[in-house]
Amino acid sequence: GDWSSDVCSSDLERDLCCKLCMHNGVYSPGKEVHHIIPREVCDEDQVFDVNNCIYLCCVCHHKVHETGWKKYVKLFKELIGNE
């Protein structure tokens, strides 16, 4: 399968909610895989690393990219337990 289905079917499968919504006390399904360190910036092996991926809903994913991914890195790593 393609890499996104491989990532989805691994560790991330245990919790498919949007982590940013959950952090704010709201449940919404995580529809999109966000790269904590963007593909353009990270090492090639990080692209497929579940520790560099977090589930977000479409709205949060868009917001993260609109407002700048760097400000979310520390929070996202804490949310997935990978400080």
CSV table of C-alpha atoms in Angstrom, one decimal:
chain,number,residue,atom,x,y,z
A,1,GLY,CA,0.0,0.0,0.0
A,2,ASP,CA,1.0,3.6,-0.1
A,3,TRP,CA,3.0,5.0,2.8
A,4,SER,CA,0.0,6.9,4.4
A,5,SER,CA,-1.9,3.7,4.8
A,6,ASP,CA,1.2,2.0,6.3
A,7,VAL,CA,1.6,4.9,8.8
A,8,CYS,CA,-2.2,4.8,9.6
A,9,SER,CA,-2.2,1.1,10.2
A,10,SER,CA,0.7,1.2,12.7
A,11,ASP,CA,1.0,2.8,16.1
A,12,LEU,CA,-1.3,5.7,15.2
A,13,GLU,CA,-4.2,3.4,14.8
A,14,ARG,CA,-4.8,3.3,18.6
A,15,ASP,CA,-6.2,6.8,18.6
A,16,LEU,CA,-7.6,8.2,15.4
A,17,CYS,CA,-9.0,11.4,16.9
A,18,CYS,CA,-7.7,14.9,16.1
A,19,LYS,CA,-5.0,15.5,18.8
A,20,LEU,CA,-5.4,19.3,18.7
A,21,CYS,CA,-9.2,19.1,19.2
A,22,MET,CA,-8.7,16.6,22.0
A,23,HIS,CA,-6.1,18.9,23.6
A,24,ASN,CA,-8.8,21.6,23.6
A,25,GLY,CA,-11.3,19.2,25.2
A,26,VAL,CA,-13.3,18.5,22.0
A,27,TYR,CA,-13.5,15.2,20.1
A,28,SER,CA,-13.4,15.1,16.4
A,29,PRO,CA,-12.2,12.4,14.1
A,30,GLY,CA,-8.6,12.8,12.8
A,31,LYS,CA,-9.0,12.7,9.0
A,32,GLU,CA,-5.5,13.7,8.0
A,33,VAL,CA,-1.9,12.8,8.9
A,34,HIS,CA,0.2,15.8,9.7
A,35,HIS,CA,4.0,15.7,9.6
A,36,ILE,CA,5.2,17.4,12.8
A,37,ILE,CA,8.4,18.3,11.0
A,38,PRO,CA,7.3,18.9,7.4
A,39,ARG,CA,8.4,16.6,4.6
A,40,GLU,CA,10.2,19.5,2.9
A,41,VAL,CA,12.3,20.0,6.0
A,42,CYS,CA,12.8,16.7,7.7
A,43,ASP,CA,15.2,13.9,7.0
A,44,GLU,CA,13.9,11.3,4.5
A,45,ASP,CA,13.6,8.6,7.2
A,46,GLN,CA,11.3,11.0,9.3
A,47,VAL,CA,8.8,11.1,6.5
A,48,PHE,CA,7.6,7.6,7.3
A,49,ASP,CA,8.3,7.8,11.1
A,50,VAL,CA,5.2,7.5,13.2
A,51,ASN,CA,6.9,9.7,15.8
A,52,ASN,CA,6.8,12.5,13.2
A,53,CYS,CA,3.1,12.1,12.4
A,54,ILE,CA,0.0,13.2,14.3
A,55,TYR,CA,-3.7,12.9,13.4
A,56,LEU,CA,-5.6,16.2,12.9
A,57,CYS,CA,-9.0,17.1,11.6
A,58,CYS,CA,-9.1,19.0,8.3
A,59,VAL,CA,-9.8,22.3,10.1
A,60,CYS,CA,-6.9,22.0,12.6
A,61,HIS,CA,-4.5,20.7,9.8
A,62,HIS,CA,-5.3,23.8,7.8
A,63,LYS,CA,-4.9,26.1,10.8
A,64,VAL,CA,-1.5,24.6,11.6
A,65,HIS,CA,-0.2,25.3,8.1
A,66,GLU,CA,-1.8,28.7,8.0
A,67,THR,CA,-0.3,29.9,11.3
A,68,GLY,CA,3.1,28.1,11.1
A,69,TRP,CA,4.0,24.6,11.9
A,70,LYS,CA,7.0,25.5,14.1
A,71,LYS,CA,4.9,26.8,17.0
A,72,TYR,CA,3.2,23.4,17.2
A,73,VAL,CA,6.2,21.1,17.2
A,74,LYS,CA,6.7,21.0,21.0
A,75,LEU,CA,3.0,20.6,21.8
A,76,PHE,CA,2.5,17.8,19.1
A,77,LYS,CA,5.5,15.9,20.4
A,78,GLU,CA,4.1,16.1,23.9
A,79,LEU,CA,0.6,15.0,22.7
A,80,ILE,CA,2.0,11.9,21.1
A,81,GLY,CA,4.3,11.2,24.0
A,82,ASN,CA,7.5,11.8,22.1
A,83,GLU,CA,9.2,14.8,23.8
